[in-house]
Each structure stands twice: as C-alpha cells, then as structure tokens.
Coordinates of C-alpha atoms in Angstrom, one line a residue:
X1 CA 17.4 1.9 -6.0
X2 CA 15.7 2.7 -2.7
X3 CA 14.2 6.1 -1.9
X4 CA 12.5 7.9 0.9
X5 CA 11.1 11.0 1.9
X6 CA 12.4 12.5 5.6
X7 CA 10.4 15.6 7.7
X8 CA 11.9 18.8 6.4
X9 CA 9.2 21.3 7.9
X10 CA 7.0 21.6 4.5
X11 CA 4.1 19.5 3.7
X12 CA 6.2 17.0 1.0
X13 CA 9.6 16.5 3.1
X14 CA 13.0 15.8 1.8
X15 CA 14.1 13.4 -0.6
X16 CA 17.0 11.4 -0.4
X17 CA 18.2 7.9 -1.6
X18 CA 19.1 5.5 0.9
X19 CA 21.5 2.5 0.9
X20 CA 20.1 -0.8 0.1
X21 CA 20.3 -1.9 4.1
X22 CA 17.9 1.3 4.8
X23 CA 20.9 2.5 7.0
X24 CA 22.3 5.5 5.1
X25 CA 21.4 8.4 2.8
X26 CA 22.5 10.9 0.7
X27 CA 20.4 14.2 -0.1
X28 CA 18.5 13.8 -3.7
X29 CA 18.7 16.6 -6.6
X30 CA 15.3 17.0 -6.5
X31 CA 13.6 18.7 -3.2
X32 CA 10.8 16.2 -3.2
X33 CA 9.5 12.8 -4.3
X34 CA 6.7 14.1 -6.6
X35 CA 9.7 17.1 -8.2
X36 CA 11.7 14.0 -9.4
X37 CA 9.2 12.1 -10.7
X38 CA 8.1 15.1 -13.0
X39 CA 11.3 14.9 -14.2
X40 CA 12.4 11.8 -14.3
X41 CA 14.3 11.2 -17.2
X42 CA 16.9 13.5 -15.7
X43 CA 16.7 12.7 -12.3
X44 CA 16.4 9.0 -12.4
X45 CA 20.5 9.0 -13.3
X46 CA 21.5 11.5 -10.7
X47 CA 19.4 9.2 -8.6
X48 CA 21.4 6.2 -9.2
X49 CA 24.8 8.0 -9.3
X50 CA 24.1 8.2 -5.3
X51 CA 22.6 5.0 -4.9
X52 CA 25.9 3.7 -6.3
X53 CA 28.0 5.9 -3.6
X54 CA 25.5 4.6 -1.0
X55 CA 26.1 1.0 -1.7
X56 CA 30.0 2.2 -1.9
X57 CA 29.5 2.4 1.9
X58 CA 29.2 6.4 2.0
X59 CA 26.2 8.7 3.3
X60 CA 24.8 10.1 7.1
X61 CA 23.1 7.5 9.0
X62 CA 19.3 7.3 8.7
X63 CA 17.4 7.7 11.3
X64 CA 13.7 5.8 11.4
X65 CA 11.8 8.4 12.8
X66 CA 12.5 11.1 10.5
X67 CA 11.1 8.9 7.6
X68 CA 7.2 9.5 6.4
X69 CA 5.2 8.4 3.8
X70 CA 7.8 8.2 0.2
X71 CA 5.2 10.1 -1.5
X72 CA 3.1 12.2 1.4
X73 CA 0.6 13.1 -0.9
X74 CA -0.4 12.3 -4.2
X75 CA -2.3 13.6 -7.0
X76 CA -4.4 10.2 -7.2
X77 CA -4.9 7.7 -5.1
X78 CA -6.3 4.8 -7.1
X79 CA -7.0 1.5 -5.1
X80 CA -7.7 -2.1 -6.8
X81 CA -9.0 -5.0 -5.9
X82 CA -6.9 -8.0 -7.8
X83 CA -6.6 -11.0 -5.5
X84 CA -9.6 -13.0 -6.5
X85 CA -9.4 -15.4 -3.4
X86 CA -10.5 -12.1 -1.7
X87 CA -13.3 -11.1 -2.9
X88 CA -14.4 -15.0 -3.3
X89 CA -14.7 -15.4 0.4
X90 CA -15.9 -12.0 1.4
X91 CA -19.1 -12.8 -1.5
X92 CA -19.3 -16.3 0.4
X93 CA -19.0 -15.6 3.7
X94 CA -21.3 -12.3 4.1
X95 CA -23.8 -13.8 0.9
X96 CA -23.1 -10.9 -1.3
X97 CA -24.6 -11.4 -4.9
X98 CA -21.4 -11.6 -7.5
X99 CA -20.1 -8.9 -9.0
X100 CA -20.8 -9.4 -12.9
X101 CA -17.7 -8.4 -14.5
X102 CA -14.0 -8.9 -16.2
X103 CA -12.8 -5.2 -15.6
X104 CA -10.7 -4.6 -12.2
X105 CA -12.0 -3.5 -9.4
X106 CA -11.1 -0.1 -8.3
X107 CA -12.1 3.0 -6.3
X108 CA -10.4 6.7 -6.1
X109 CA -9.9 7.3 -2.4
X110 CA -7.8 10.3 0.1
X111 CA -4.4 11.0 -1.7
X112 CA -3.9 14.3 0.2
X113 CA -2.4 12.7 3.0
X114 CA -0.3 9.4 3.7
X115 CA 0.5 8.4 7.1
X116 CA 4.0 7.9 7.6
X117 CA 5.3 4.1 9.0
X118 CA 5.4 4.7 12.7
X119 CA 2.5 7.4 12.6
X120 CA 0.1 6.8 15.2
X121 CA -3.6 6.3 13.4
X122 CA -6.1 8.5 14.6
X123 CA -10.2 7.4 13.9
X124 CA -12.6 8.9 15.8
X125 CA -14.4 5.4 17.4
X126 CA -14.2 2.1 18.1
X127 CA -17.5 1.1 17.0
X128 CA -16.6 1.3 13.1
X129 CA -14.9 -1.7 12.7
X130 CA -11.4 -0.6 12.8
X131 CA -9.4 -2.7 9.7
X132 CA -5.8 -2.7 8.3
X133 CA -5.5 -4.0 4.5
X134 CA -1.8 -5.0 3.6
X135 CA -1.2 -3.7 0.3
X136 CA 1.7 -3.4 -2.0
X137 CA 1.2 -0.5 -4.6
X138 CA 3.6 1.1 -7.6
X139 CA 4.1 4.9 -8.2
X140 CA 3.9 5.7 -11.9
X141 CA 5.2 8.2 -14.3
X142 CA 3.0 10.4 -16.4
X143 CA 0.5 8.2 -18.6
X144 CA -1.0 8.9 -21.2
X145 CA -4.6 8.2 -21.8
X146 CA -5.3 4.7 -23.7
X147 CA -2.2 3.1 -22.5
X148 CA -1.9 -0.5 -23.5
X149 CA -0.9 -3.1 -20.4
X150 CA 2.5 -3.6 -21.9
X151 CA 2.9 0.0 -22.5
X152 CA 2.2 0.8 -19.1
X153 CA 4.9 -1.2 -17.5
X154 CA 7.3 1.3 -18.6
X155 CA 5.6 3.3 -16.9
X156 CA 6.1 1.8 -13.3
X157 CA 8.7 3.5 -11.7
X158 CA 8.3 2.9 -8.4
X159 CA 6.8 0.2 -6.0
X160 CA 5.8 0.8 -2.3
X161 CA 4.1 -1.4 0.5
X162 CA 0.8 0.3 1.9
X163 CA -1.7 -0.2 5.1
X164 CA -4.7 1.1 3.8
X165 CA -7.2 2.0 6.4
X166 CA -10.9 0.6 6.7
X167 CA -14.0 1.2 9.0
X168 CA -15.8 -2.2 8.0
X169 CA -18.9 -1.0 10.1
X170 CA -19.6 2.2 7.3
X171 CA -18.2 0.8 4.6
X172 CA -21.1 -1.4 3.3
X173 CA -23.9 1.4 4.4
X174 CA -21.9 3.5 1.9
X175 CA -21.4 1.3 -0.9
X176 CA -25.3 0.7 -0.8
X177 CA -25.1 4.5 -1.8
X178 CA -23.6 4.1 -5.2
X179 CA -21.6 6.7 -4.6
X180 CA -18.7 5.0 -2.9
X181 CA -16.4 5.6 -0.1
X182 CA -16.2 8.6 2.3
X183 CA -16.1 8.4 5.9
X184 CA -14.8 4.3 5.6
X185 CA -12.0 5.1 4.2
X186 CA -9.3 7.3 6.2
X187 CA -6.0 8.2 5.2
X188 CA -3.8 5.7 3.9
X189 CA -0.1 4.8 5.6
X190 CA 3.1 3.9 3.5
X191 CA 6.3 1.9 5.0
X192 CA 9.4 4.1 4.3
X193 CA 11.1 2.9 0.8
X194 CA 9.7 3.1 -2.5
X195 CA 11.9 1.2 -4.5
X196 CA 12.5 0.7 -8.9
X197 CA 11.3 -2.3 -9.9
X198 CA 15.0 -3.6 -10.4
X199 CA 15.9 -3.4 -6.8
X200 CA 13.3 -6.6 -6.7
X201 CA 15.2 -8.4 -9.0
X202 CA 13.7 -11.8 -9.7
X203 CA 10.8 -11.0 -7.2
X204 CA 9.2 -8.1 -9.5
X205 CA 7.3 -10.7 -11.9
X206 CA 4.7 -9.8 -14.6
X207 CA 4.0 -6.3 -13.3
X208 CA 3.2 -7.9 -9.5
X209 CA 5.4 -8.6 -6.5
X210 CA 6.3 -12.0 -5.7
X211 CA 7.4 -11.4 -1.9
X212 CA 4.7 -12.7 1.3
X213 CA 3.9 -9.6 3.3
X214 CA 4.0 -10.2 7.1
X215 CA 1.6 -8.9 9.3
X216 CA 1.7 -9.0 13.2
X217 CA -1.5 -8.0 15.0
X218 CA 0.0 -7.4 18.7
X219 CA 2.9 -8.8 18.1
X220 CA 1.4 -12.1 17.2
X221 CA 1.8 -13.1 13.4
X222 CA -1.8 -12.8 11.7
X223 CA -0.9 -13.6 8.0
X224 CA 2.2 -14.0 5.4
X225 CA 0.6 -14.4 1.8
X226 CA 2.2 -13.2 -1.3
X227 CA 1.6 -10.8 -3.5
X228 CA 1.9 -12.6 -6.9
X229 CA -1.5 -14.2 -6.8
X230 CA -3.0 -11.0 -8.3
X231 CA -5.5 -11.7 -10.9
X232 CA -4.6 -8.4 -13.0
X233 CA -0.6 -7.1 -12.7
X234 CA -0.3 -3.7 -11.6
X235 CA 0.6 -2.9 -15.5
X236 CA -3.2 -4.0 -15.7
X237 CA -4.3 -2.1 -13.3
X238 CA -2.5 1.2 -14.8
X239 CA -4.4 0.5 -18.4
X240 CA -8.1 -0.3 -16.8
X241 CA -7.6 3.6 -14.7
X242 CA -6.1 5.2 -18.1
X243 CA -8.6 4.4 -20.2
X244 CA -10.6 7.9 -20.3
X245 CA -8.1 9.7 -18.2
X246 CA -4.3 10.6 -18.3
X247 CA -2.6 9.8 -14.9
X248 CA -0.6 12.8 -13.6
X249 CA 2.9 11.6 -12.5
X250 CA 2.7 10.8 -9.3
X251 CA -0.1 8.3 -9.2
X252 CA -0.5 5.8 -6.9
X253 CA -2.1 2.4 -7.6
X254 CA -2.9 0.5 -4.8
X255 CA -3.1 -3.7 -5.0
X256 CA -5.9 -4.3 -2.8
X257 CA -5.4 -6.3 0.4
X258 CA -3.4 -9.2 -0.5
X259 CA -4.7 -12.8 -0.5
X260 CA -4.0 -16.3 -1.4
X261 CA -6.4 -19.0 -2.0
X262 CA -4.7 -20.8 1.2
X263 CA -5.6 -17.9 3.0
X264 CA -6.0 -20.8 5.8
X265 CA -2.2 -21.9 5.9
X266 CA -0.8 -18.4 5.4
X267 CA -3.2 -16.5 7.3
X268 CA -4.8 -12.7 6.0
X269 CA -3.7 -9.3 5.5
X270 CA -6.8 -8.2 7.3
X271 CA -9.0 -8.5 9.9
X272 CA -12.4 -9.0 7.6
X273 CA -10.7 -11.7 5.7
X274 CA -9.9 -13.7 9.0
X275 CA -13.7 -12.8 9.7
X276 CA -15.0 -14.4 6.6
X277 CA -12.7 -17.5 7.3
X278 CA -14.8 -18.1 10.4
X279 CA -17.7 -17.3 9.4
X280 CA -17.6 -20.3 6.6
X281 CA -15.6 -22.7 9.6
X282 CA -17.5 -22.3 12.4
X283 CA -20.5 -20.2 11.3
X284 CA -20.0 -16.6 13.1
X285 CA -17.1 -14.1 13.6
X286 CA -14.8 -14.2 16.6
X287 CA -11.7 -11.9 16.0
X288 CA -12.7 -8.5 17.0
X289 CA -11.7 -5.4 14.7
X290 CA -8.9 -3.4 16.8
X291 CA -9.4 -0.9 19.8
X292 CA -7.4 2.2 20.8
X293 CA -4.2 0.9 21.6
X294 CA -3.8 -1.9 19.3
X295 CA -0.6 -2.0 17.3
X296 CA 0.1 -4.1 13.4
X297 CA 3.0 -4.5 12.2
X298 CA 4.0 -5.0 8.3
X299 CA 7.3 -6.2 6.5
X300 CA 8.0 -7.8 3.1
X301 CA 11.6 -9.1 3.1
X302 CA 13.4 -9.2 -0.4
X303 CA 15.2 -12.2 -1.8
X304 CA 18.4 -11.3 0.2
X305 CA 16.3 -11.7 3.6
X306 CA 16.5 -7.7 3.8
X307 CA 13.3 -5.7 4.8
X308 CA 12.7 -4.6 1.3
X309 CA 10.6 -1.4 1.9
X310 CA 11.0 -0.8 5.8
X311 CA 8.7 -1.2 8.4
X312 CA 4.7 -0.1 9.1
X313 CA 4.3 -0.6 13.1
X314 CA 1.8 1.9 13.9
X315 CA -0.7 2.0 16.9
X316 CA -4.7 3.3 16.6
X317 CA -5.2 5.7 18.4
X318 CA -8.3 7.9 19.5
X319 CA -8.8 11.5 17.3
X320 CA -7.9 14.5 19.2
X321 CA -11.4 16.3 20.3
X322 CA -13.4 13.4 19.1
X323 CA -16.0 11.9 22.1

C-alpha cells in the first residue's frame, strides 16, 4: 500500500492512497497522515480497501506538484547512523579518534517541518558546506517504552526515502560542543510515498531495505548503494530510541546516509563521503559541497523496476532576506 499526503491549505495536508504506479488516488478516511496512524488498527483496512480499488484501475489522476512530505511534520525526528562503511572512512579520512561503542548512533534533529520532494531548499550561505545524505527511514506506530528488536518490527508501519540536510562546515564546531546539532542540521525533505512494508515484498529484509538509492548530482549519477548493508535493522534502531522513552505514533527513524563498503564501485549518497574517498586516494578533497542553484535528484526503484517511493529533485536555493 502506497500513501501520500497532497497541499490542502492546513499545515498537515490531505491524505490519500495512491495506486501502485504513483498515478492515481483516492481520498483517505482519515484527514491526515499522523490522524490515521493514531488509529491505525481501524484505518489500516479502510486504507487497503482503496488501495485495492486503486490497483482495480479507479481514482483522479495525481498530480506531482501537489504531493509534500508523507508526514510534514512529526512528533520525533530520530536519525541513525547504521552503515558502518560510513563512519569507517569518515574516522579515516578526517583522523577522527573511534567512537568506543556497540549502541547505534543516533541524534534527535527538526521534525516540525519536512520539505516536500520538489521543494526548493533554502540555507542561508554557501560557505557552510552545503550536503545531501540519502536516507531511507520507517514511520512507526506508538511504542512502548522497553520494546524488544523483534517486538518492534510490528511496530513499522511505514517506510519512506529521506534527503536529510547537512552544513559540513558547522557541523563538527558543534559536535565539539557536546550538545549536538543546531544550526548544521536544517529541515529534512521526504520523496512523496511512504509505503507498508509489504508493498517491498522480498526487498523489505530483516527490518532494512534491500533496494540501491540513486542519486544524481546535476544530472550526473553520483552514487547507487543499497540500503541493506545496515549494521543495526531499523527494528534495532526503534529498540536502542525506546529504551527510556515511549515513541509517540508518528515517529520517524531515519537510516543515516547510506553506504556500502564498495562505496568506490557504487559511488555515495553524499558529498562528504565522496570527499573522504579522495582524501584517502589522492590525499585532499576535490568535489565541492553545492552552490545556489545546484539540483540532486533521488530514486529507489522496487523489484518491478517502479519508482518505489517517488522522486526527491530539489534545487538549493538562497534564504529569502538572508545576505
């Protein structure tokens, strides 16, 4: 089942379920994303009631541009760090001392807002080190505090693809705070479709998502690496931020940008990685963070070839009253 959220006037749109090309929809019961996840045990079959007219061929057609984030704001925004090829060859390339642990990584960052897929990106300069990180991400139920890694798999209801936004030139004054991330982190964007883990079918494998995300920099491809080479599952992920807190339904864990240990063959789902890569190859950075005007693209294309959860193609853009 494939759902999506389309600009209604109010600050948490319309939901409606869309056909499994992304072509079609049907209005949802529920008036919002976050309204049918609160009540999902009745929803979810009303939900699929459609889903099974829209795959029947009915509904309006869907237009692209009305489509923002599935879930424009969040109660939590919790982001890992599980590909372990990642954080290798950012500790090797920039000499940072290890990070002496078995626990995932993860930080809370901005769930008030999520930039929808063709939302222009506004940051107020250049100079920051402007970074996407290709992400995929799951949208959970309520969970309880103490939930057990199998237990929280039931509670994975949906999954979504996310560019989450970095400014690499703050990011590493502020983690030499303690306090973590403020200004280096902006708003997050989400493609269109958030999707049940069923709709994956044989790609939805030990709580992660076995599909390559493509990214295009400019229209030129910049990395294809997939997202089952996380070192915890997403159901891991849920358990390690449930541990002293119950997660309202709604919450959004985040995958960390995603990384494969041939990050050299398939390329990177951010600029930094490609950074570190030539920092160890030929001893100094050369690809430049992006400028006003730069566009990336993102896709992850399901087993049939379809685009599983739409398109990100957004352009940076300068902040409005920002010098």
């Amino acid at each position: 089942m494939k759902l999506a959220t389309i600009a209604s006037g109010g600050s948490d749109g319309q939901l409606v379920v869309v056909s499994p090309d992304g072509a079609r929809f049907l209005a949802a019961p529920a008036p919002t994303l976050q309204a049918a996840l609160e009540d999902w045990a009745n929803m979810e079959p009303e939900l699929r009631a459609l889903a099974t007219r829209l795959a029947d061929g009915e509904g309006n057609p869907l237009d692209p541009a009305q489509c923002r984030a599935p879930l424009p704001r969040a109660w939590q925004w919790l982001d890992g760090s599980a590909f372990s090829s990642h954080g290798a060859l950012m500790q090797t390339a920039f000499k940072l001392p290890p990070i002496e642990t078995s626990l995932p990584l993860m930080y809370q960052g901005l769930s008030d807002r999520f930039l929808g897929p063709i939302d222009d990106v506004p940051l107020p300069s250049e100079d920051e080190g402007i970074d996407f990180e290709g992400e995929f991400g799951v949208i959970t139920d309520a969970v309880p505090m103490g939930v057990s890694a199998d237990e929280a798999m039931a509670r994975i209801r949906l999954i979504v693809q996310i560019n989450d936004w970095s400014l690499r030139v703050i990011a590493p004054v502020e983690m030499k705070t303690g306090f973590g991330w403020i200004q280096a982190k902006p708003a997050c964007s989400a493609a269109p479709f958030a999707v049940t883990p069923d709709a994956l079918g044989e790609a939805w494998q030990d709580g992660r998502v076995a599909l390559s995300l493509t990214v295009d920099l400019n229209g030129v491809r910049f990395g294809a690496a997939k997202g089952d080479a996380m070192t915890f599952g997403f159901h891991e992920l849920i358990a390690h931020a449930a541990h002293s807190r119950s997660l309202p339904a709604g919450t959004i864990i985040g995958s960390g940008t995603v990384s494969n240990s041939d990050y050299r063959v398939v390329g990177s789902s951010c600029i930094a990685e490609r950074r570190g890569i030539e920092m160890l190859d030929e001893g100094a950075p050369k690809t430049p963070f992006m400028r006003f005007g730069d566009r990336v693209r993102m896709e992850a294309r399901g087993p049939d070839g379809g685009v599983l959860f739409g398109v990100i193609d957004q352009r940076v853009v300068r902040a409005g009253g920002v010098g």
